Amino acid sequence: MPNVKNAKDSQAPQAAQAPEWEVVNRVVYPVKDQDLTMPLYVVEWTRPHLTDAVFDPRVDIHRIDFQSMNPSGFQRLVNESVVPRSNVSAKGVFIVDGRNSMTVQPGRHVSLCTFFNAFPASYWKRWTRIDAVRFTARVKGRGEITVFKSSGRGLFSPVQTIAVDSAENFTTVEAVIPMTGLIDGGYFWFDAESADDAPLTVEEASWAAPRAARTADHPTKLSIAITTFNRAPYCMNQLRTIAAEQSVRERLDTIYCTDQGTDLVQNQPGFDEVSEELGSQLTYIRQANMGGSGGFSRGMYETVRAGRSDYVLLLDDDAISEPEAIVRAVQFSDYVRTPMLVGGGMLHLDNRTVLYTQGERFNMATMWMYGSQGLGYNHDFASSPLRDASERHRRIDTDYNGWWMCLIPAAVIRDIGLSLPVFIKFDDMEYAIRAREHGYPSVCLPGVAVWHQAWHDKDPSRTWEEYFFQRNRWICALLHCRKPSLRFAYEMLYGDVNVGLKFVYSALKLRHMGLVDIMRGPGYIVDSMPGKLAEVRKAREGFADTTVSKDQSDFPEPKREFVSRATPKTSRAVQLDGLKAIAKAVVSRGDGTHDETPDIAIPAKDAIWRSFVGVNSALVTSPDGNSVSWCRRDSKLYRRELREGLALSRRLLRDWERLSKAYRNYDMASMKVWERVFEETSADRD
C-alpha cells in the first residue's frame, strides 16, 4: 500500500530502525526560457509508444526486404514511425508556480520522465552502495501521483499509485523504492494526473538516499574553476547564476575565476555587486592566456593548494548552467564507492532540448572518440521524450566527459596531477584516460548538464586550432600507448589528405608543425606555453584559405552557384569515391592560384571533400557564417606537403618508444611543473 501522511505527521520522530534519508535529487522546473526548455523538465502525458524491438530484440537481426514488401506492409512501416509528440508549450496543461512547484490543470496529466527530472536509478545502482531511494512530495488538490520505474530495455511499470484528496492543505506523499532490476539501466519518476474538476499542485518533490550509504564521512565542499578569455559577458552570467542559487552556495568554498583576456570580467557592469554578494566565495585571478588547459589547471591548482574543497567543478565560461545539476553532481560523488570524475551532458545552446551526447568512448587504436553504445549524437527530447526513447533508458557508460562541466575529486588531482599544459584540445580526454589508468572511472550522469554552443558552427581545420588538435592528439597517444600502431600512420595521413582535398593548405602547415614540435620533446612543449599561440597564428599567414573577408562582395562573382547533387550511396561506394578523389588530387595538374574568378561558392554546410572535386578555386563560407575565403587548388603544394607528412609520421613512429618514455617520465601535468609555468607567466592577481 502507498504511504500517505499529513505534513504534521511527517514531523513525528522516526522509529529507531528507520533509515535517515538525504535528498540527492530535487525535482525542479524552469522559471526562464520555458518555451525553449520545458520538455527537459516535464511533458504532457501521452499514450506510451514502444517499438517491437523493445519487446523482442531479435527483430533487429533481420534486414527489411523491400523487394517483397506489399503496400500494406509499407503502410505499417510508415505508421510505426508516427510517434505521438508531447505538448512542448504545455499551455493549458500545467503551470510552473516556481522553481520547485507545479500545478496540473483540471483533467490533465503530466509526466516527469524527462532528462532533468527522472531519477537515474541505474547509475546509482552501478556506482554507489544504496539499496533503496525514497520519493517524497507535498501535494494539494485532487488527483493521483503514480511512481514508475523502467528497465534497461525501456520497459516501464507503475510502482505505486497514490490518491490525493486534499483541497485545502498540503499533504506529504512518500514511496520507498528498492534498487532492483537496474543492472542494465532504468529510471524512477512520477506522473501526476489531476481530477476532472480540480487542479493538483505538486511541490518540493525529491529523491533521497539512505545517509548510511554515503562514502564521504563529512559535509563536503566544492570549488568551481571557470576560465575565460574575452568572453566577459558570458562569464558574468555564470557568476550571477551561481550567486543566486542558495543550494549551490551552501556547498561552495569559492569560485576560481581565471581571467586570461583583455576584455576583463572585473570591468563588466554589475561585477562589483556580484563580487560583494559572493564575498570570499569568489577568487578572481589574472594570468596570461594559456588556453583552457592553463585556466582550468589554475583552478585545480588553487583548489588543491587551499585544501578546503573535496571537489573542483570545471565549468565553461560561455555555458548556461542548470544550478541543480551542480548540486546533483556533488551529491552523487558523496555516495560513489570509489572516487571518480562526474561529468554532465552537453545540451545545445541554440536548440535547448537537443542533447549532444550522454557519454562517449575513446578508441585507443585510432585516438579518436565515438558515441557510447552506438547511440547517435544530438538527441532531441522535444521530438522524442525520454519515456519513449527506450534506448536512452539503458545505462550509458563512458570513457571521458568534456570539460564543459566535469566534477573532479581533489584527491584525484593530488594523485594524478593537473591538466596537460597543451593550451586547448584533448586535455579533457587525456585526463580521463590518465584517471582511469589510476583506477578513477568517469561517468556522465543524466540530469546533470549545461547548455553550450554546439560544434556545427566550428571547424578547427580552418583555424589555428588545427595545430593543437594534431599535436595534442599524438601527445595523448605517446602518453598512453607505449608501442606505435600502424593505424596511427593512417590517421595522420588521412588528416592530411582530408584538409588538402578542401584546399585548406594552412592546416597542412600546422599539422606538420605539430609533429615537429612533438619530436622536440616534452620539455619544449611545456616551455613553449603560452607563446606558442602567437607562433601558430603567424605560421597560418599567407595562405589563400586564411585570407578572409566579412563581405563576399570583396571577391569576384563565382562562375556558377553550388547545387548539391550528391545521391545516397552505400558506405563502400562513398569510400571508393573518396579514394578516387584522392588519387585524382594527387596526380592533378590543376592550379587555381592565378584564377581571376572563383569556379563556385560553397556554403559552410557543404564544405566537405566531395564539393571540391573538379573545382580549382572556390569561395568557402566559414562555419559560423561570418566570413568567406577564396580557397585555391595548388597541386604542387599539396603533393609536397603530403610527402612531408609521410616523412614526419614515419619518423615519429620510428622514435615512438623513446618519445613515449620521455613524455611519461617528464610528468608534464604535475603540480611542480605547473607551479613553474604559473610563476614564469605570472600576471597581476586581484
mmCIF file of C-alpha atoms in Angstrom, residues 365-511:
data_model
loop_
_atom_site.group_PDB
_atom_site.id
_atom_site.type_symbol
_atom_site.label_atom_id
_atom_site.label_comp_id
_atom_site.label_asym_id
_atom_site.label_seq_id
_atom_site.Cartn_x
_atom_site.Cartn_y
_atom_site.Cartn_z
ATOM 1 C CA ALA A 365 43.586 2.301 -31.781
ATOM 2 C CA THR A 366 42.611 5.499 -33.616
ATOM 3 C CA MET A 367 42.970 8.005 -30.765
ATOM 4 C CA TRP A 368 39.504 9.294 -31.511
ATOM 5 C CA MET A 369 36.141 9.434 -29.775
ATOM 6 C CA TYR A 370 32.761 7.912 -30.624
ATOM 7 C CA GLY A 371 29.307 7.708 -29.055
ATOM 8 C CA SER A 372 28.788 5.098 -26.347
ATOM 9 C CA GLN A 373 26.732 2.025 -27.243
ATOM 10 C CA GLY A 374 26.383 3.165 -30.827
ATOM 11 C CA LEU A 375 23.957 5.911 -29.823
ATOM 12 C CA GLY A 376 23.806 8.809 -32.216
ATOM 13 C CA TYR A 377 24.651 12.337 -31.263
ATOM 14 C CA ASN A 378 22.136 15.186 -30.987
ATOM 15 C CA HIS A 379 19.048 13.593 -29.444
ATOM 16 C CA ASP A 380 16.058 15.952 -29.329
ATOM 17 C CA PHE A 381 13.920 15.352 -26.235
ATOM 18 C CA ALA A 382 11.178 17.589 -27.637
ATOM 19 C CA SER A 383 10.534 15.221 -30.532
ATOM 20 C CA SER A 384 11.499 12.028 -28.684
ATOM 21 C CA PRO A 385 10.830 12.317 -24.932
ATOM 22 C CA LEU A 386 12.862 10.179 -22.562
ATOM 23 C CA ARG A 387 9.888 7.944 -21.751
ATOM 24 C CA ASP A 388 9.523 6.915 -25.397
ATOM 25 C CA ALA A 389 13.257 6.811 -26.175
ATOM 26 C CA SER A 390 13.802 3.246 -24.995
ATOM 27 C CA GLU A 391 17.481 3.210 -25.987
ATOM 28 C CA ARG A 392 18.120 6.083 -23.557
ATOM 29 C CA HIS A 393 16.957 4.034 -20.563
ATOM 30 C CA ARG A 394 19.970 1.776 -20.800
ATOM 31 C CA ARG A 395 22.868 2.887 -18.611
ATOM 32 C CA ILE A 396 25.328 4.651 -20.883
ATOM 33 C CA ASP A 397 28.902 4.108 -19.733
ATOM 34 C CA THR A 398 31.651 6.443 -20.808
ATOM 35 C CA ASP A 399 35.420 6.815 -21.015
ATOM 36 C CA TYR A 400 35.579 10.578 -20.576
ATOM 37 C CA ASN A 401 33.475 13.698 -20.245
ATOM 38 C CA GLY A 402 34.020 17.037 -21.931
ATOM 39 C CA TRP A 403 35.154 19.867 -19.715
ATOM 40 C CA TRP A 404 32.099 21.974 -20.424
ATOM 41 C CA MET A 405 31.144 20.536 -16.993
ATOM 42 C CA CYS A 406 33.121 17.974 -15.014
ATOM 43 C CA LEU A 407 33.439 17.429 -11.252
ATOM 44 C CA ILE A 408 36.846 16.071 -10.167
ATOM 45 C CA PRO A 409 37.684 14.988 -6.610
ATOM 46 C CA ALA A 410 40.615 16.895 -5.112
ATOM 47 C CA ALA A 411 42.058 13.531 -4.055
ATOM 48 C CA VAL A 412 42.297 12.516 -7.717
ATOM 49 C CA ILE A 413 44.136 15.728 -8.580
ATOM 50 C CA ARG A 414 46.584 15.182 -5.749
ATOM 51 C CA ASP A 415 47.213 11.669 -7.060
ATOM 52 C CA ILE A 416 47.466 12.148 -10.845
ATOM 53 C CA GLY A 417 48.128 15.857 -11.310
ATOM 54 C CA LEU A 418 46.516 18.635 -13.295
ATOM 55 C CA SER A 419 45.665 19.020 -16.963
ATOM 56 C CA LEU A 420 48.402 18.675 -19.565
ATOM 57 C CA PRO A 421 50.000 22.062 -20.410
ATOM 58 C CA VAL A 422 48.745 21.891 -24.009
ATOM 59 C CA PHE A 423 46.671 25.098 -24.286
ATOM 60 C CA ILE A 424 43.488 23.525 -25.730
ATOM 61 C CA LYS A 425 42.199 20.242 -27.213
ATOM 62 C CA PHE A 426 42.487 16.695 -25.904
ATOM 63 C CA ASP A 427 43.186 17.876 -22.342
ATOM 64 C CA ASP A 428 39.847 16.532 -21.076
ATOM 65 C CA MET A 429 40.208 13.202 -22.895
ATOM 66 C CA GLU A 430 43.791 12.669 -21.773
ATOM 67 C CA TYR A 431 42.916 13.467 -18.175
ATOM 68 C CA ALA A 432 40.096 10.906 -18.112
ATOM 69 C CA ILE A 433 42.331 8.244 -19.665
ATOM 70 C CA ARG A 434 45.019 9.003 -17.094
ATOM 71 C CA ALA A 435 42.475 8.873 -14.283
ATOM 72 C CA ARG A 436 41.095 5.541 -15.480
ATOM 73 C CA GLU A 437 44.612 4.087 -15.571
ATOM 74 C CA HIS A 438 44.906 5.045 -11.901
ATOM 75 C CA GLY A 439 41.566 3.451 -11.004
ATOM 76 C CA TYR A 440 39.316 6.517 -11.232
ATOM 77 C CA PRO A 441 36.480 5.992 -13.758
ATOM 78 C CA SER A 442 34.299 8.639 -15.412
ATOM 79 C CA VAL A 443 30.528 8.888 -15.600
ATOM 80 C CA CYS A 444 28.248 11.247 -17.485
ATOM 81 C CA LEU A 445 25.303 11.466 -15.090
ATOM 82 C CA PRO A 446 21.793 12.002 -16.536
ATOM 83 C CA GLY A 447 20.069 15.013 -15.052
ATOM 84 C CA VAL A 448 23.418 16.820 -14.992
ATOM 85 C CA ALA A 449 24.188 19.087 -17.963
ATOM 86 C CA VAL A 450 24.867 22.582 -19.246
ATOM 87 C CA TRP A 451 23.775 24.373 -22.384
ATOM 88 C CA HIS A 452 26.792 25.021 -24.570
ATOM 89 C CA GLN A 453 27.415 26.212 -28.110
ATOM 90 C CA ALA A 454 27.238 23.215 -30.440
ATOM 91 C CA TRP A 455 30.033 22.183 -32.775
ATOM 92 C CA HIS A 456 28.160 22.663 -36.055
ATOM 93 C CA ASP A 457 29.424 26.237 -36.451
ATOM 94 C CA LYS A 458 33.047 25.263 -35.838
ATOM 95 C CA ASP A 459 35.713 23.639 -37.993
ATOM 96 C CA PRO A 460 39.141 23.534 -36.303
ATOM 97 C CA SER A 461 40.861 22.678 -39.591
ATOM 98 C CA ARG A 462 40.031 26.183 -40.846
ATOM 99 C CA THR A 463 41.515 27.885 -37.778
ATOM 100 C CA TRP A 464 44.709 27.946 -35.727
ATOM 101 C CA GLU A 465 43.133 25.261 -33.523
ATOM 102 C CA GLU A 466 44.191 22.565 -36.020
ATOM 103 C CA TYR A 467 47.745 22.765 -34.695
ATOM 104 C CA PHE A 468 46.624 21.861 -31.180
ATOM 105 C CA PHE A 469 44.235 19.175 -32.411
ATOM 106 C CA GLN A 470 47.021 17.385 -34.287
ATOM 107 C CA ARG A 471 49.793 17.893 -31.785
ATOM 108 C CA ASN A 472 47.823 17.081 -28.629
ATOM 109 C CA ARG A 473 46.165 14.025 -30.138
ATOM 110 C CA TRP A 474 49.536 12.369 -30.617
ATOM 111 C CA ILE A 475 50.926 13.594 -27.308
ATOM 112 C CA CYS A 476 47.971 11.797 -25.725
ATOM 113 C CA ALA A 477 48.892 8.702 -27.714
ATOM 114 C CA LEU A 478 52.524 8.862 -26.650
ATOM 115 C CA LEU A 479 51.493 9.063 -23.017
ATOM 116 C CA HIS A 480 49.133 6.103 -23.117
ATOM 117 C CA CYS A 481 50.286 3.837 -25.967
ATOM 118 C CA ARG A 482 53.815 2.608 -25.420
ATOM 119 C CA LYS A 483 54.087 0.898 -28.793
ATOM 120 C CA PRO A 484 53.040 2.568 -32.049
ATOM 121 C CA SER A 485 50.244 1.278 -34.212
ATOM 122 C CA LEU A 486 50.237 1.311 -37.998
ATOM 123 C CA ARG A 487 46.757 2.780 -37.680
ATOM 124 C CA PHE A 488 48.376 5.898 -36.237
ATOM 125 C CA ALA A 489 50.205 6.442 -39.529
ATOM 126 C CA TYR A 490 46.951 6.015 -41.424
ATOM 127 C CA GLU A 491 45.201 8.551 -39.187
ATOM 128 C CA MET A 492 47.972 11.100 -39.725
ATOM 129 C CA LEU A 493 47.867 10.602 -43.486
ATOM 130 C CA TYR A 494 44.069 10.671 -43.583
ATOM 131 C CA GLY A 495 44.020 14.031 -41.796
ATOM 132 C CA ASP A 496 46.495 15.488 -44.293
ATOM 133 C CA VAL A 497 44.580 14.158 -47.267
ATOM 134 C CA ASN A 498 41.248 15.423 -45.953
ATOM 135 C CA VAL A 499 42.259 19.046 -45.389
ATOM 136 C CA GLY A 500 44.188 19.066 -48.663
ATOM 137 C CA LEU A 501 41.159 17.938 -50.649
ATOM 138 C CA LYS A 502 39.381 21.035 -49.294
ATOM 139 C CA PHE A 503 42.307 23.352 -50.225
ATOM 140 C CA VAL A 504 42.989 24.170 -46.562
ATOM 141 C CA TYR A 505 46.747 24.168 -47.024
ATOM 142 C CA SER A 506 47.320 26.225 -43.884
ATOM 143 C CA ALA A 507 46.054 23.227 -41.911
ATOM 144 C CA LEU A 508 48.694 21.041 -43.549
ATOM 145 C CA LYS A 509 51.343 23.502 -42.419
ATOM 146 C CA LEU A 510 50.046 23.463 -38.841
ATOM 147 C CA ARG A 511 49.666 19.694 -38.698
#
